mmCIF file of C-alpha atoms in Angstrom:
data_model
loop_
_atom_site.group_PDB
_atom_site.id
_atom_site.type_symbol
_atom_site.label_atom_id
_atom_site.label_comp_id
_atom_site.label_asym_id
_atom_site.label_seq_id
_atom_site.Cartn_x
_atom_site.Cartn_y
_atom_site.Cartn_z
ATOM 1 C CA MET A 627 -23.690 13.715 -65.933
ATOM 2 C CA ASP A 628 -22.864 11.941 -62.704
ATOM 3 C CA LYS A 629 -19.552 13.597 -61.807
ATOM 4 C CA LEU A 630 -18.971 17.329 -61.821
ATOM 5 C CA TRP A 631 -16.721 19.571 -59.724
ATOM 6 C CA MET A 632 -16.493 23.351 -59.688
ATOM 7 C CA ALA A 633 -13.348 25.166 -60.803
ATOM 8 C CA PRO A 634 -12.339 28.838 -60.920
ATOM 9 C CA HIS A 635 -13.152 31.366 -63.642
ATOM 10 C CA GLY A 636 -16.390 29.739 -64.820
ATOM 11 C CA LEU A 637 -14.772 26.366 -65.446
ATOM 12 C CA HIS A 638 -15.805 22.997 -64.108
ATOM 13 C CA ILE A 639 -14.154 19.571 -63.905
ATOM 14 C CA GLU A 640 -15.738 16.471 -65.428
ATOM 15 C CA PRO A 641 -14.584 13.076 -66.712
ATOM 16 C CA ALA A 642 -12.875 13.174 -70.104
ATOM 17 C CA GLU A 643 -14.452 11.489 -73.117
ATOM 18 C CA VAL A 644 -12.914 9.700 -76.101
ATOM 19 C CA LYS A 645 -13.751 12.718 -78.282
ATOM 20 C CA ASP A 646 -11.303 14.762 -76.142
ATOM 21 C CA ALA A 647 -8.200 12.757 -77.177
ATOM 22 C CA GLN A 648 -7.012 15.243 -79.822
ATOM 23 C CA ARG A 649 -7.242 18.221 -77.455
ATOM 24 C CA LEU A 650 -5.530 16.319 -74.643
ATOM 25 C CA ALA A 651 -2.638 15.393 -76.943
ATOM 26 C CA GLN A 652 -2.388 19.053 -77.999
ATOM 27 C CA LEU A 653 -2.297 20.284 -74.393
ATOM 28 C CA HIS A 654 0.243 17.634 -73.438
ATOM 29 C CA ALA A 655 2.531 18.672 -76.319
ATOM 30 C CA GLN A 656 2.344 22.300 -75.112
ATOM 31 C CA GLY A 657 3.523 21.289 -71.657
ATOM 32 C CA PHE A 658 6.113 18.584 -72.326
ATOM 33 C CA PHE A 659 9.056 18.196 -74.710
ATOM 34 C CA ARG A 660 7.855 14.733 -75.695
ATOM 35 C CA GLY A 661 4.086 15.032 -75.990
ATOM 36 C CA TRP A 662 2.069 11.846 -76.102
ATOM 37 C CA PRO A 663 0.268 10.935 -79.360
ATOM 38 C CA VAL A 664 -3.509 10.916 -79.779
ATOM 39 C CA ALA A 665 -3.436 7.091 -79.928
ATOM 40 C CA ASP A 666 -2.055 6.957 -76.379
ATOM 41 C CA PHE A 667 -4.860 9.177 -75.115
ATOM 42 C CA LEU A 668 -7.457 7.066 -76.928
ATOM 43 C CA GLY A 669 -6.099 4.036 -75.070
ATOM 44 C CA PHE A 670 -6.162 5.796 -71.702
ATOM 45 C CA LEU A 671 -9.691 7.133 -72.249
ATOM 46 C CA ASP A 672 -10.907 3.620 -73.072
ATOM 47 C CA ASP A 673 -9.428 2.110 -69.878
ATOM 48 C CA ARG A 674 -11.268 2.279 -66.537
ATOM 49 C CA ALA A 675 -7.897 2.020 -64.737
ATOM 50 C CA THR A 676 -6.797 5.405 -66.134
ATOM 51 C CA PRO A 677 -9.491 7.953 -65.285
ATOM 52 C CA THR A 678 -8.980 11.326 -66.920
ATOM 53 C CA TYR A 679 -10.474 14.624 -65.798
ATOM 54 C CA VAL A 680 -10.898 17.795 -67.863
ATOM 55 C CA ALA A 681 -11.308 21.403 -66.793
ATOM 56 C CA CYS A 682 -13.646 23.024 -69.291
ATOM 57 C CA ASP A 683 -16.225 25.737 -69.746
ATOM 58 C CA ALA A 684 -19.935 25.338 -70.505
ATOM 59 C CA ARG A 685 -19.128 24.942 -74.221
ATOM 60 C CA ARG A 686 -16.611 22.179 -73.343
ATOM 61 C CA ARG A 687 -13.532 24.182 -74.312
ATOM 62 C CA ILE A 688 -10.831 22.311 -72.392
ATOM 63 C CA ALA A 689 -8.375 24.407 -70.364
ATOM 64 C CA GLY A 690 -6.505 21.500 -68.772
ATOM 65 C CA PHE A 691 -6.610 17.864 -67.776
ATOM 66 C CA ALA A 692 -5.288 15.334 -65.272
ATOM 67 C CA LEU A 693 -4.743 11.641 -66.012
ATOM 68 C CA ILE A 694 -4.269 9.060 -63.264
ATOM 69 C CA ARG A 695 -3.735 5.310 -63.038
ATOM 70 C CA LEU A 696 -5.347 3.129 -60.397
ATOM 71 C CA VAL A 697 -3.686 -0.086 -59.221
ATOM 72 C CA ALA A 698 -5.065 -1.818 -56.122
ATOM 73 C CA ASP A 699 -4.876 0.728 -53.270
ATOM 74 C CA GLU A 700 -2.494 3.085 -55.067
ATOM 75 C CA SER A 701 -2.889 5.794 -57.662
ATOM 76 C CA GLU A 702 -0.390 7.605 -59.813
ATOM 77 C CA LEU A 703 -0.704 11.005 -61.423
ATOM 78 C CA LEU A 704 0.505 10.026 -64.896
ATOM 79 C CA THR A 705 0.307 13.558 -66.255
ATOM 80 C CA ILE A 706 -1.364 16.907 -65.801
ATOM 81 C CA ALA A 707 -1.341 19.756 -68.309
ATOM 82 C CA VAL A 708 -2.915 23.195 -68.384
ATOM 83 C CA ASP A 709 -3.220 25.463 -71.420
ATOM 84 C CA PRO A 710 -0.548 28.195 -71.109
ATOM 85 C CA LYS A 711 -3.193 30.935 -71.022
ATOM 86 C CA TRP A 712 -4.848 29.254 -68.009
ATOM 87 C CA ARG A 713 -1.678 28.609 -65.971
ATOM 88 C CA GLY A 714 -1.387 30.289 -62.581
ATOM 89 C CA LYS A 715 -5.168 30.657 -62.300
ATOM 90 C CA GLY A 716 -5.973 27.674 -60.079
ATOM 91 C CA VAL A 717 -6.894 25.214 -62.844
ATOM 92 C CA GLY A 718 -4.253 22.642 -61.877
ATOM 93 C CA ARG A 719 -5.299 22.865 -58.230
ATOM 94 C CA ALA A 720 -8.971 22.433 -59.168
ATOM 95 C CA LEU A 721 -8.133 19.387 -61.287
ATOM 96 C CA LEU A 722 -6.227 17.763 -58.432
ATOM 97 C CA ASP A 723 -8.939 18.626 -55.905
ATOM 98 C CA ALA A 724 -11.474 16.860 -58.166
ATOM 99 C CA VAL A 725 -9.150 13.858 -58.530
ATOM 100 C CA PHE A 726 -8.765 13.619 -54.736
ATOM 101 C CA ALA A 727 -12.541 13.923 -54.217
ATOM 102 C CA ASP A 728 -13.185 11.174 -56.746
ATOM 103 C CA LEU A 729 -10.499 8.929 -55.264
ATOM 104 C CA MET A 730 -12.276 9.040 -51.901
ATOM 105 C CA MET A 731 -14.826 6.703 -53.524
ATOM 106 C CA SER A 732 -12.101 4.264 -54.636
ATOM 107 C CA PRO A 733 -9.798 1.804 -52.847
ATOM 108 C CA ALA A 734 -6.806 4.125 -53.495
ATOM 109 C CA ARG A 735 -5.114 5.293 -50.291
ATOM 110 C CA LYS A 736 -1.883 6.757 -51.671
ATOM 111 C CA MET A 737 -0.892 8.768 -54.746
ATOM 112 C CA PHE A 738 2.494 8.940 -56.433
ATOM 113 C CA LEU A 739 3.829 11.281 -59.105
ATOM 114 C CA GLU A 740 7.048 12.272 -60.842
ATOM 115 C CA VAL A 741 7.878 15.905 -61.527
ATOM 116 C CA ASP A 742 10.865 17.600 -63.169
ATOM 117 C CA GLU A 743 13.015 18.964 -60.334
ATOM 118 C CA GLN A 744 13.189 22.281 -62.253
ATOM 119 C CA ASN A 745 9.384 22.678 -62.374
ATOM 120 C CA ARG A 746 9.094 24.909 -59.316
ATOM 121 C CA PRO A 747 5.432 25.948 -59.829
ATOM 122 C CA ALA A 748 4.320 22.287 -59.972
ATOM 123 C CA ILE A 749 6.458 21.268 -56.991
ATOM 124 C CA LYS A 750 5.072 24.185 -54.970
ATOM 125 C CA LEU A 751 1.499 23.123 -55.806
ATOM 126 C CA TYR A 752 2.168 19.472 -54.952
ATOM 127 C CA GLU A 753 3.758 20.417 -51.618
ATOM 128 C CA LYS A 754 0.789 22.679 -50.840
ATOM 129 C CA LEU A 755 -1.475 19.673 -51.493
ATOM 130 C CA GLY A 756 0.436 17.495 -49.029
ATOM 131 C CA PHE A 757 2.897 15.672 -51.285
ATOM 132 C CA SER A 758 6.428 15.016 -50.076
ATOM 133 C CA THR A 759 9.522 13.962 -52.001
ATOM 134 C CA VAL A 760 10.547 10.345 -51.387
ATOM 135 C CA SER A 761 13.248 9.818 -54.047
ATOM 136 C CA SER A 762 14.569 11.029 -57.396
ATOM 137 C CA ARG A 763 15.211 9.554 -60.835
ATOM 138 C CA LYS A 764 18.212 10.991 -62.649
ATOM 139 C CA GLY A 765 17.863 11.355 -66.424
ATOM 140 C CA TYR A 766 14.110 10.653 -66.331
ATOM 141 C CA TYR A 767 12.852 13.461 -68.593
ATOM 142 C CA ALA A 768 14.269 14.151 -72.068
ATOM 143 C CA LYS A 769 14.893 17.845 -72.718
ATOM 144 C CA ALA A 770 14.898 19.756 -75.995
ATOM 145 C CA ASP A 771 18.649 20.381 -75.805
ATOM 146 C CA GLY A 772 19.387 16.635 -75.704
ATOM 147 C CA SER A 773 20.114 16.512 -71.990
ATOM 148 C CA ALA A 774 17.914 14.788 -69.430
ATOM 149 C CA ALA A 775 16.260 16.213 -66.338
ATOM 150 C CA THR A 776 15.953 14.585 -62.932
ATOM 151 C CA ALA A 777 12.476 13.691 -61.723
ATOM 152 C CA LEU A 778 11.450 13.958 -58.105
ATOM 153 C CA VAL A 779 9.201 11.128 -56.930
ATOM 154 C CA MET A 780 6.539 12.492 -54.608
ATOM 155 C CA THR A 781 3.782 10.811 -52.627
ATOM 156 C CA ARG A 782 0.743 11.728 -50.579
ATOM 157 C CA ASP A 783 -1.637 9.730 -48.412
ATOM 158 C CA LEU A 784 -5.236 10.026 -49.543
ATOM 159 C CA GLY A 785 -6.763 9.471 -46.094
#
């Protein structure tokens, strides 16, 4: 294995593999009202422009993942999801730290993301990692009650 990053609680971060698509779809559905289907993850995992990172243990039980898109000198955090039993334990931070370390070897110099304005834990993490809000998108996220949530658009320089 050529890429490996340490994570808390005996986990590590490594690139995702096609065989992980089912688990990634499951984790995504646990974290978002409209989870993405396995077919979408298969497409992402087969595309070099959408690197995906998993936090897992030595037996490759996946606790979370981060999926990004690379375009020229920019990157976008398309999604990040952590198993509910692993939330609040530093897994999301470890995933993003690994993403940032890997991006240092790429042409990417800026990262963008969208986050539900009500997702205070995620916003707090992103701000701690140097992201700042640059705009918002009203009605961006569908909610279970039929309403739509506003997304904050955040960015960070990668150095």
